[in-house]
CSV table of C-alpha atoms in Angstrom, one decimal:
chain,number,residue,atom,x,y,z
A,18,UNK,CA,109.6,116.6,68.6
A,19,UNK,CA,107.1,114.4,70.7
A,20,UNK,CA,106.2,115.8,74.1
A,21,UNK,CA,107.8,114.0,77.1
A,22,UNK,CA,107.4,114.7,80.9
A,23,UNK,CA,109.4,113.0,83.2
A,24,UNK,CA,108.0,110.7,86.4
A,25,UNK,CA,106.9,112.5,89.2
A,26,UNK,CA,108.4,111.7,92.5
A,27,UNK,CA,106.2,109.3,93.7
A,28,UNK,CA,105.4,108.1,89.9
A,29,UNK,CA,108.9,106.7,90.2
A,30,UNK,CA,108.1,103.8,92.6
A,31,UNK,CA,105.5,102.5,90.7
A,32,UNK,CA,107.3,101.0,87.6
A,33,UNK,CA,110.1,100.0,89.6
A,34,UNK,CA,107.6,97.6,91.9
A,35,UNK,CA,104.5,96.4,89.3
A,36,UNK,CA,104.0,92.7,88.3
A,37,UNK,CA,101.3,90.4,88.0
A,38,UNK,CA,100.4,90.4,92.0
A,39,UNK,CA,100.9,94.0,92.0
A,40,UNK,CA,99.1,95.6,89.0
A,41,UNK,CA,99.6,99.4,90.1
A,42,UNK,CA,96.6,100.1,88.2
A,43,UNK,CA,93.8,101.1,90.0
A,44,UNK,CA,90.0,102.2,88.7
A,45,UNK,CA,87.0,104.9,89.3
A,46,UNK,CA,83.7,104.3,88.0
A,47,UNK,CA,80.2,105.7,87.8
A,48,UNK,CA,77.5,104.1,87.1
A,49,UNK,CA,75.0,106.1,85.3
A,50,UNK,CA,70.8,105.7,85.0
A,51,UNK,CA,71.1,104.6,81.4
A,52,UNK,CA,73.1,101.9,79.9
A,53,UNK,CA,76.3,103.6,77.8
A,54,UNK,CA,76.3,103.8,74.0
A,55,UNK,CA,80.1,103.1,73.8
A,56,UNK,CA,80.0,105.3,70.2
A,57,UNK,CA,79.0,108.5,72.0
A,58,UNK,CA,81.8,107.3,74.7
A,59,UNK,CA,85.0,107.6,72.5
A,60,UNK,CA,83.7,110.7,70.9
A,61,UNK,CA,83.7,112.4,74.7
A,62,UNK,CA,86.9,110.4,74.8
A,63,UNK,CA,88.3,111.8,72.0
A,64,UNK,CA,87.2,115.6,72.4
A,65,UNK,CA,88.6,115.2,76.1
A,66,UNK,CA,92.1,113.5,75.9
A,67,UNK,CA,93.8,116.4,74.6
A,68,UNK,CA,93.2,118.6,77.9
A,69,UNK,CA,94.6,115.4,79.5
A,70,UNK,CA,97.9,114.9,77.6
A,71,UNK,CA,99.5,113.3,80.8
A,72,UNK,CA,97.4,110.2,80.8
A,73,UNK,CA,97.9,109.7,76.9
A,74,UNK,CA,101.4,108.6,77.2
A,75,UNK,CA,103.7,105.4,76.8
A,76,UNK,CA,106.4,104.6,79.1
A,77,UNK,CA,110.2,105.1,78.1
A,78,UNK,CA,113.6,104.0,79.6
A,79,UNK,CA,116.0,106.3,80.2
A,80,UNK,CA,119.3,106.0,81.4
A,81,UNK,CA,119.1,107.2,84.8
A,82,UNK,CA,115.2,107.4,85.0
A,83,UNK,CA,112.4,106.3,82.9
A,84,UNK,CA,110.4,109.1,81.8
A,85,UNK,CA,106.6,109.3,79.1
A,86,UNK,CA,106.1,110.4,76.0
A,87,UNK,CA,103.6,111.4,74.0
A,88,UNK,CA,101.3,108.6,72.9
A,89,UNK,CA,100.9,108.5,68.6
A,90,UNK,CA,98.0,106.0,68.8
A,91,UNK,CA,94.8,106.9,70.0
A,92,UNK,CA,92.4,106.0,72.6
A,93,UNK,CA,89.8,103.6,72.2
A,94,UNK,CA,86.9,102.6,75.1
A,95,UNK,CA,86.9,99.0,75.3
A,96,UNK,CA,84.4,96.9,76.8
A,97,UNK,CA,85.3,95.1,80.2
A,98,UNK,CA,87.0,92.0,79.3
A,99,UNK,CA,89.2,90.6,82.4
A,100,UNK,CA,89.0,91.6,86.2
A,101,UNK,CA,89.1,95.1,87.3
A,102,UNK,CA,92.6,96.5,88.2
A,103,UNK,CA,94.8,93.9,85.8
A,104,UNK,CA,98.2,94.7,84.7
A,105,UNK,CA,99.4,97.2,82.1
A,106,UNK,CA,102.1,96.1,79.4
A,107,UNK,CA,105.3,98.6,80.4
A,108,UNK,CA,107.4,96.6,77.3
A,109,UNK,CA,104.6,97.2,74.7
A,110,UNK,CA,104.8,100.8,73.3
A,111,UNK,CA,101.2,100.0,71.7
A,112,UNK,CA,99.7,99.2,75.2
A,113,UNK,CA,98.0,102.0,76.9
A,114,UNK,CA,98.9,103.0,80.3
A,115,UNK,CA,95.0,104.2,80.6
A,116,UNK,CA,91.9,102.0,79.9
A,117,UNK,CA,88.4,103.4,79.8
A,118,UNK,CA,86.0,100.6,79.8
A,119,UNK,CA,82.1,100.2,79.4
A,120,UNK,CA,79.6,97.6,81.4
A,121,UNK,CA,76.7,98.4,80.9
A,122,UNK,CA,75.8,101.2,82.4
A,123,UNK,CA,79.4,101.6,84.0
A,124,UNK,CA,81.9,103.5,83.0
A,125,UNK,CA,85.0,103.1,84.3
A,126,UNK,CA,89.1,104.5,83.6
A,127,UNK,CA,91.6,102.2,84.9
A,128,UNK,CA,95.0,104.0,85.3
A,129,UNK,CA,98.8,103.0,86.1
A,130,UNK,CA,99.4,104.9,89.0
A,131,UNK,CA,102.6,106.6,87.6
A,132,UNK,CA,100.8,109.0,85.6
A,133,UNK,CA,98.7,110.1,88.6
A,134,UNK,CA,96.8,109.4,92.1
A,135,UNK,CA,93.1,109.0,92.6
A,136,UNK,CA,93.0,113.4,92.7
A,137,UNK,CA,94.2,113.4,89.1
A,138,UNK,CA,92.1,110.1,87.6
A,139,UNK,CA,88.8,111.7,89.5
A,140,UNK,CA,89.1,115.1,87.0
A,141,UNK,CA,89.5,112.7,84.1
A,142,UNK,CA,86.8,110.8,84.9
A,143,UNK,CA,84.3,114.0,85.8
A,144,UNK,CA,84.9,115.6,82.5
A,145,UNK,CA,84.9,112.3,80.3
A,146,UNK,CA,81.5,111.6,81.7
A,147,UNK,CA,80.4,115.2,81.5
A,148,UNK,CA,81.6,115.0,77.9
A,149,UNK,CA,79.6,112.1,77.3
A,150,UNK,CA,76.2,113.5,78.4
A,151,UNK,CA,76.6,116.5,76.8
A,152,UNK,CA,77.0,114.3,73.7
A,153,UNK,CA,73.8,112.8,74.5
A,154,UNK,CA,71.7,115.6,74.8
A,155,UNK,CA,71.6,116.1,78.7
A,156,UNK,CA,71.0,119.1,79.9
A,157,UNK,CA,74.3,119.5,82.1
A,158,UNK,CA,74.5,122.8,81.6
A,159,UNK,CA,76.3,123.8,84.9
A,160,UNK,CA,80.1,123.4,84.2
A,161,UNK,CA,81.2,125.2,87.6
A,162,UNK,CA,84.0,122.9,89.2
A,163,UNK,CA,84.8,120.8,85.3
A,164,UNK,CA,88.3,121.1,84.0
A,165,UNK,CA,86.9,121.1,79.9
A,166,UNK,CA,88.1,121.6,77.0
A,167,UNK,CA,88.3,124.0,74.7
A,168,UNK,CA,90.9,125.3,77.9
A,169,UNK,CA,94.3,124.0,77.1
A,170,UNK,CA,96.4,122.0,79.7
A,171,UNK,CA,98.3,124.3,81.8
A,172,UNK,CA,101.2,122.4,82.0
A,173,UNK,CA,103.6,124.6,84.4
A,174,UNK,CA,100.9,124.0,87.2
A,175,UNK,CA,99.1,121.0,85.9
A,176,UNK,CA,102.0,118.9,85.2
A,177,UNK,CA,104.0,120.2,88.0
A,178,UNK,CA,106.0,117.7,90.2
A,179,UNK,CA,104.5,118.8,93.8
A,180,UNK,CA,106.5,117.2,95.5
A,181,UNK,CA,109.8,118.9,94.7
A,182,UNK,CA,107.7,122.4,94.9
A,183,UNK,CA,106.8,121.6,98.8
A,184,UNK,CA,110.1,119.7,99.6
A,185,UNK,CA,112.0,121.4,102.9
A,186,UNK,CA,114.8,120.1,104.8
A,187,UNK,CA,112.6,119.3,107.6
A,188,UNK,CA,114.0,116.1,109.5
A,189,UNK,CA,112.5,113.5,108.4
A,190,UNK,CA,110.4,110.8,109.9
A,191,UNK,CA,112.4,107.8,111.5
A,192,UNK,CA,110.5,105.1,109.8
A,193,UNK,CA,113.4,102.0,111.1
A,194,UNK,CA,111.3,102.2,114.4
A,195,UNK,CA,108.6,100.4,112.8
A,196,UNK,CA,107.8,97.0,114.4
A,197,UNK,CA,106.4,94.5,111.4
A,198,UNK,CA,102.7,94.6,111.0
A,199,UNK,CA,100.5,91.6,111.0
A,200,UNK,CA,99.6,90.1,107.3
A,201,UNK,CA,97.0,89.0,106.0
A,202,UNK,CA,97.4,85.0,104.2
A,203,UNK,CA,95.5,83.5,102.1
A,204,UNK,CA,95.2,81.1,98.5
A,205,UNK,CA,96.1,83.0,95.4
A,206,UNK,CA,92.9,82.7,92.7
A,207,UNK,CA,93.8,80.4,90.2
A,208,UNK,CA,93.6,81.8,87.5
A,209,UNK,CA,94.8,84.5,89.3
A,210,UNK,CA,92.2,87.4,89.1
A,211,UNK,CA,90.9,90.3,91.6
A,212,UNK,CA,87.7,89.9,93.3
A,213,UNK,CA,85.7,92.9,93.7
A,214,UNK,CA,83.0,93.6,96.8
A,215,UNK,CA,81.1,96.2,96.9
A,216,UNK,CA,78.8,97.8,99.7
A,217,UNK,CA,76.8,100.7,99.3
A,218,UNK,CA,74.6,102.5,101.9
A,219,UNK,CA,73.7,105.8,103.1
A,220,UNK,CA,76.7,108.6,103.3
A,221,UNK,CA,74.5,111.1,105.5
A,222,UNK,CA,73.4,108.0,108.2
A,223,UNK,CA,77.4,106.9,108.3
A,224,UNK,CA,78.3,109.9,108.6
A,225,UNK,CA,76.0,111.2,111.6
A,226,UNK,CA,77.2,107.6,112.9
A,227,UNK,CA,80.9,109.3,113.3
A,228,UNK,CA,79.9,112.4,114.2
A,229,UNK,CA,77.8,110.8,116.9
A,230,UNK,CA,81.5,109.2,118.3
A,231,UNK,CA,83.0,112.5,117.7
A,232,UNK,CA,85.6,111.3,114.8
A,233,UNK,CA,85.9,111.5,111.1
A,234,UNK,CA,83.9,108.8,109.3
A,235,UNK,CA,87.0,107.8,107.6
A,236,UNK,CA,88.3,107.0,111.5
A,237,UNK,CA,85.0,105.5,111.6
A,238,UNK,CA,85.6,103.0,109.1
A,239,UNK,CA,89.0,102.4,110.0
A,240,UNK,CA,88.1,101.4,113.4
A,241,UNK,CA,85.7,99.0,111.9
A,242,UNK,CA,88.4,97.5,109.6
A,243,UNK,CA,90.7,97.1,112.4
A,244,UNK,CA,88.0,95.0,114.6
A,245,UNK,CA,87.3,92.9,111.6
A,246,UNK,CA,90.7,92.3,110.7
A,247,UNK,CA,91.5,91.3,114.4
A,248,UNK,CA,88.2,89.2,114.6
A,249,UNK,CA,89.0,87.2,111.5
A,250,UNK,CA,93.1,87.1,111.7
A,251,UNK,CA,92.9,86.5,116.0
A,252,UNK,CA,94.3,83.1,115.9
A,253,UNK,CA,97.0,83.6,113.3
A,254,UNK,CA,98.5,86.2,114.9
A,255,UNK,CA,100.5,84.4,117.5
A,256,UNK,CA,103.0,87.1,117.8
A,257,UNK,CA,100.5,89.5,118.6
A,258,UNK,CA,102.1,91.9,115.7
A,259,UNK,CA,100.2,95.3,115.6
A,260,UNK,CA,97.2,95.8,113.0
A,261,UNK,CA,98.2,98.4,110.8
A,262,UNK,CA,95.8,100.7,107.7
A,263,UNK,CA,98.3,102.7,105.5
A,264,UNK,CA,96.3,105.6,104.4
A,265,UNK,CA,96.4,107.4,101.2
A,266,UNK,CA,96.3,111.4,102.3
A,267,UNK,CA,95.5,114.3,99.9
A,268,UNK,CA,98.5,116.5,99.8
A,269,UNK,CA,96.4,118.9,97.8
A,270,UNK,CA,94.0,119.6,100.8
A,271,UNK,CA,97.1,120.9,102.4
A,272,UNK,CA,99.9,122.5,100.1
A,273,UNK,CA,98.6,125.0,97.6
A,274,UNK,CA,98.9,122.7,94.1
A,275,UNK,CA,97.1,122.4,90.8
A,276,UNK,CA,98.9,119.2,89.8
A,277,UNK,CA,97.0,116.6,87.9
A,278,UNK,CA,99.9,114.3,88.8
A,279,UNK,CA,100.7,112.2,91.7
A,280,UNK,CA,101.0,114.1,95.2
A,281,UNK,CA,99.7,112.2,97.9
A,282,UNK,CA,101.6,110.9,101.4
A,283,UNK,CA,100.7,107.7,103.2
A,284,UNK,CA,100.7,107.4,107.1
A,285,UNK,CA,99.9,104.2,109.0
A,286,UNK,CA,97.3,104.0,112.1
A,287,UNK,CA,98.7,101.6,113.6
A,288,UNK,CA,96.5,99.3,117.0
A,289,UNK,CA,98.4,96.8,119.4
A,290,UNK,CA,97.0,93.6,118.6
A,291,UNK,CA,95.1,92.4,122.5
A,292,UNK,CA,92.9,88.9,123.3
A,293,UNK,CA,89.8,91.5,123.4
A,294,UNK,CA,89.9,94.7,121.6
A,295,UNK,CA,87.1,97.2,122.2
A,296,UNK,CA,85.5,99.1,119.3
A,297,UNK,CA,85.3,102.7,121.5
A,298,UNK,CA,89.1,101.9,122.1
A,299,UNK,CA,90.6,101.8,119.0
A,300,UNK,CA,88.4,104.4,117.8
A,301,UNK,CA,90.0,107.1,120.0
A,302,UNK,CA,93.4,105.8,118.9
A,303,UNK,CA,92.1,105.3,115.2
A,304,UNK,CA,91.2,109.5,115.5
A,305,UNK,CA,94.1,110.3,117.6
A,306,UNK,CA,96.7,109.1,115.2
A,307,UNK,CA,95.3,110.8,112.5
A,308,UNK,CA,94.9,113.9,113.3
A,309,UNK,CA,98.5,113.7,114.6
A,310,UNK,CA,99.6,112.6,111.3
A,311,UNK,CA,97.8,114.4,109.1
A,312,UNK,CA,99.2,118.0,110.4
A,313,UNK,CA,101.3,120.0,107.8
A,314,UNK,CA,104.2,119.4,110.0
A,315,UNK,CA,104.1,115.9,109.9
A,316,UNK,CA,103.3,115.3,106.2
A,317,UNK,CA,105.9,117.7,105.4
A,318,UNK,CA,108.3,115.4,107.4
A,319,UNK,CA,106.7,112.5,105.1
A,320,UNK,CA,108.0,114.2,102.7
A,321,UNK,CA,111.2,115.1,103.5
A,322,UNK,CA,111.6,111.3,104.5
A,323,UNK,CA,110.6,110.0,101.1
A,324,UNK,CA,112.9,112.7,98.9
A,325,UNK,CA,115.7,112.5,101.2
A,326,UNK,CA,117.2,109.0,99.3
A,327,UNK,CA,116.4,110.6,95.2
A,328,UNK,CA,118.3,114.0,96.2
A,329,UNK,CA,121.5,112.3,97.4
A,330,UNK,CA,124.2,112.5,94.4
A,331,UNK,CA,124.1,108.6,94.4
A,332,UNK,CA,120.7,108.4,93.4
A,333,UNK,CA,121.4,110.8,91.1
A,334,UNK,CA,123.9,108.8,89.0
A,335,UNK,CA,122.8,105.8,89.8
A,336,UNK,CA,121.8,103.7,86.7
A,337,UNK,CA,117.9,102.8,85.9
A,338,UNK,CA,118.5,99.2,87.0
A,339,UNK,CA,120.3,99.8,90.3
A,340,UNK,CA,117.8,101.9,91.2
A,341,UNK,CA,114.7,99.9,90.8
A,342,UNK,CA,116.7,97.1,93.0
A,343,UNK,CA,116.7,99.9,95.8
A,344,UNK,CA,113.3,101.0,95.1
A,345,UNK,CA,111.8,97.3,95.3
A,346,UNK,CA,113.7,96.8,98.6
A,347,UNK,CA,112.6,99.8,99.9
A,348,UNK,CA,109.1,99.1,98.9
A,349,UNK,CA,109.0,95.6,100.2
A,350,UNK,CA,110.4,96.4,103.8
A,351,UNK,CA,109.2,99.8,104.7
A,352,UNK,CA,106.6,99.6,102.5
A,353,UNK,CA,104.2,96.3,102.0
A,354,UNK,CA,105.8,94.4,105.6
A,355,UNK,CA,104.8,97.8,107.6
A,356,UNK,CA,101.1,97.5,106.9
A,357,UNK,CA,98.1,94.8,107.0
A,358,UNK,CA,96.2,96.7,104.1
A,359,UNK,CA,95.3,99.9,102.7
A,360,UNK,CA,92.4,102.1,103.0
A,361,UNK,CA,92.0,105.0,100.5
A,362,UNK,CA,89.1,107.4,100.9
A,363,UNK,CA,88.4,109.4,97.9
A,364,UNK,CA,85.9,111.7,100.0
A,365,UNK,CA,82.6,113.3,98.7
A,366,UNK,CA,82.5,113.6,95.1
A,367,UNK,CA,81.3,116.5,93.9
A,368,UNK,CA,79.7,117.2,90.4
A,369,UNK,CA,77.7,119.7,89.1
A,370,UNK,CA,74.2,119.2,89.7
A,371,UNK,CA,73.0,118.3,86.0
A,372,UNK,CA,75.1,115.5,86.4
A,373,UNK,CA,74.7,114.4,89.5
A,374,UNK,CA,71.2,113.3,88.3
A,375,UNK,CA,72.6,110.8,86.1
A,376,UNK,CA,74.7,109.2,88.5
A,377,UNK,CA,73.4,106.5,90.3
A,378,UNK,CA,76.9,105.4,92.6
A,379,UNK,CA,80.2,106.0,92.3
A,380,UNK,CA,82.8,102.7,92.8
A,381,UNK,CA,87.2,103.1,93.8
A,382,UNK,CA,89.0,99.9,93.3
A,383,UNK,CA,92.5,99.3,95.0
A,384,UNK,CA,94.2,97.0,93.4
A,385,UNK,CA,95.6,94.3,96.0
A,386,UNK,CA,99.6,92.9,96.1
A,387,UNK,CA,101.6,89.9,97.2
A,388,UNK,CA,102.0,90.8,100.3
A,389,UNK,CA,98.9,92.9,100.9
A,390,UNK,CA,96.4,90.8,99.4
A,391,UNK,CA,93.5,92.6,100.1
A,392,UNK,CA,92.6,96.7,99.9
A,393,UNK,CA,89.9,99.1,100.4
A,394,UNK,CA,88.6,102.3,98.8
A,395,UNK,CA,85.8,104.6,99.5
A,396,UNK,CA,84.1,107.1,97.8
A,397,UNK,CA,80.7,108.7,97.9
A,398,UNK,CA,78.6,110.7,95.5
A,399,UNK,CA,74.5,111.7,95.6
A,400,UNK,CA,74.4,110.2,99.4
A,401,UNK,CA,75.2,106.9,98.3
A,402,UNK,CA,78.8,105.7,99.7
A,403,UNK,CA,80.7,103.1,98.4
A,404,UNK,CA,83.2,100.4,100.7
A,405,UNK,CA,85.4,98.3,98.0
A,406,UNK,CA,87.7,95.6,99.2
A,407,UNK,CA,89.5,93.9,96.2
A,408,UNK,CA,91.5,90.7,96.8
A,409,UNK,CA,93.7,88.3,95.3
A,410,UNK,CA,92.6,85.2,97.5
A,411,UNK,CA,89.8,82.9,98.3
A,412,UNK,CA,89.4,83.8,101.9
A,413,UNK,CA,86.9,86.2,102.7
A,414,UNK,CA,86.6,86.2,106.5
A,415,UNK,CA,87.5,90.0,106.8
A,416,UNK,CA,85.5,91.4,104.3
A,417,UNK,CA,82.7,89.2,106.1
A,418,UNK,CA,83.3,90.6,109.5
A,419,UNK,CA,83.6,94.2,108.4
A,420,UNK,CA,80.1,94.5,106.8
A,421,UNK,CA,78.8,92.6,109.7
A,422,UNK,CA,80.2,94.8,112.3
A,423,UNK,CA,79.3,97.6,110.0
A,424,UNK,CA,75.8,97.3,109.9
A,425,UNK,CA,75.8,96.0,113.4
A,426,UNK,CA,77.2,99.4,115.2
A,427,UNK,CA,75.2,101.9,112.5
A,428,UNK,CA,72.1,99.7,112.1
A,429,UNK,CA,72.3,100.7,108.5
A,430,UNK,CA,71.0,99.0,105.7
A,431,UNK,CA,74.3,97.5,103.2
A,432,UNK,CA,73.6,96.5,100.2
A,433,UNK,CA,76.6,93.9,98.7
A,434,UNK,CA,77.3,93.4,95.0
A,435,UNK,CA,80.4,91.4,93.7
A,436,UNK,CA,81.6,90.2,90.2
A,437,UNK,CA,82.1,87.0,91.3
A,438,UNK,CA,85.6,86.5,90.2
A,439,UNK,CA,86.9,82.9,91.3
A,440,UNK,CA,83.9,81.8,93.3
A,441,UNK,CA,83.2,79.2,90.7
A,442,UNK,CA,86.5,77.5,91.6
């Protein structure tokens, strides 16, 4: 009998809403000191999978839900062939829901994100590369913090839907108050592709930037965001609709869970759109929103909010098809038309110190949508921080005016790399 696990609760959504403008596959990289000898790859690859049977999986449809299986082909690194972040094959049983990819000295897993959230892809990803130099001959002795093999999966705690093990019957969070948020525009790529920017400077000098303002660095950065959004979108918004980052949080950092799965809540921050905006301004506001929405109360009311539709008996019997209609609405009105963009902080990364030395940056990629048609990520390792925006359109004005005003207000040194997809056009 094949192993099967059914979709976590916020694995559900993401089936139910991909496409070609809306991948649902996002990727982590590192990018080591040495260029990768793709052979010694997919032997880490191979030796490592098994402690990650959740990722090695194929999608199935059930009657009421779908639901993975067990995956009877195995795993092969590939090199990078298309755009970062492109579309998985749900209908093709031999297409892998998880791509691990080489680029010279980048290695990088690209995962739908029903399987799992950036928590769960960042384990994968430490011990596959862990795996790898200790193929090589590294010496990466220190293991404290790895999730390795020969342990076997625990799959009551691992595997657990962490959702449903936190749920209370806390009122939820009236979400129909929610004025629309201003959207970006733009001209799809043709062909349509992601372009990738990334800019890398200094964690420790950022980070004594924010503490300098008294806030979080990721406040920090979404204060920045907001000004260059506003800078670059000013004239378009006539209706002076509000600017508005939806923010991946951690659920892990706050309910007791061992799940390699999804279990993450998203909050929005979001700033009245004004003629002049003032960066001290919507800092405070930036800081004071999240800390009020990142409280255990509040994210437990997230919750609550988000399970309160899948628990009704309706749901429950409703077929596959009827509820991917309701999930798509759902997704497209109190989801993409709430926000401007994301911004997902993956944090510090830490690794053990053996192979830390053999990690030159780290890189998060968000994949973009239709109606949110650029995103950001950040992530840090070794000091060196990491600021991603990936887009599915020509104009560039906001990614422009963020690394300005970035530098400007930290007077630190940014260094931009980009792959370039459809600037020849």
């Amino acid at each position: 009998m094949e192993d099967w696990y059914k979709l976590d609760h916020a694995g559900k959504l993401f089936p139910a809403v991909a496409g070609q403008e809306n991948s649902s596959t996002y990727r982590l990289s590192f990018l080591l000191k040495h260029p990768v000898k793709p052979p010694i790859l997919q032997k880490a690859l191979d030796s490592v999978i098994t402690r990650f049977p959740l990722l090695h999986v194929e999608m199935g449809n059930g009657l009421f839900w779908k639901f993975l299986r067990e995956k009877e082909s195995p795993l092969r690194v590939e090199p990078e062939g298309t755009y970062p972040c492109a579309p998985v094959s749900l209908s093709d049983s031999n297409a892998s829901l998880v791509r691990i990819l080489y680029h010279g000295s980048k290695i990088s897993v690209e995962i739908f994100h029903a399987l799992t959230d950036g928590g769960g892809a960042l384990e994968f990803l430490k011990t596959l590369v862990f795996q790898y130099l200790c193929l090589l001959g590294e010496n990466v002795d220190d293991k404290q913090g790895m999730i390795l093999p020969p342990a076997s999966f625990a799959r009551y705690a691992e595997a657990q839907d962490s959702f449903k093990a936190h749920y209370t019957s806390e009122p939820p969070l009236d979400l129909d108050k929610a004025p629309e948020a201003f959207q970006i525009r733009g001209t799809r790529f043709v062909p349509y592709g992601h372009n990738v920017i990334h800019g890398m400077l200094r964690a420790s000098g950022l980070n004594a930037c924010a503490k300098e303002k008294g806030v979080t660095l990721t406040a920090y950065l979404t204060a920045i965001l907001v000004i260059a959004v506003h800078h670059a979108g000013e004239p378009l918004n006539t209706e002076r609709r509000p600017i508005v980052i939806s923010m991946p949080v951690n659920l892990r950092n706050i309910f007791p869970s061992s799940s390699l799965r999804n279990f993450f809540a998203v909050i929005n921050i979001g700033i009245a759109a004004a003629e002049n905006m003032d960066f001290e301004q919507v800092l405070v506001q930036v800081q004071q929103q999240m800390k009020e929405k990142t409280t255990k109360s509040y994210l437990s009311r997230t919750m609550s909010g988000s399970m309160k539709y899948e628990n009704t008996f309706l749901s429950r019997i409703a077929p596959l098809k009827l509820k991917d209609l309701a999930i798509r609405y759902g997704f497209d009105h109190y989801g993409e038309e709430a926000k401007t963009l994301t911004l997902t902080n993956l944090g510090r990364v830490e690794v053990p110190e053996g192979m830390a030395a053999h990690i030159e940056v780290m890189e998060t990629t968000m994949y973009p949508t239709a109606k949110s048609p650029m995103n950001c990520a950040v992530c840090s390792i070794n000091d060196q921080l990491t600021v991603t925006f990936a887009r599915n359109i020509v104009e560039s004005d906001i990614i422009m005016h963020f690394f300005r005003e970035l530098s400007g207000f930290t007077g630190l040194e940014v260094r931009i790399v980009s792959n370039d997809w459809g600037m020849g056009a």
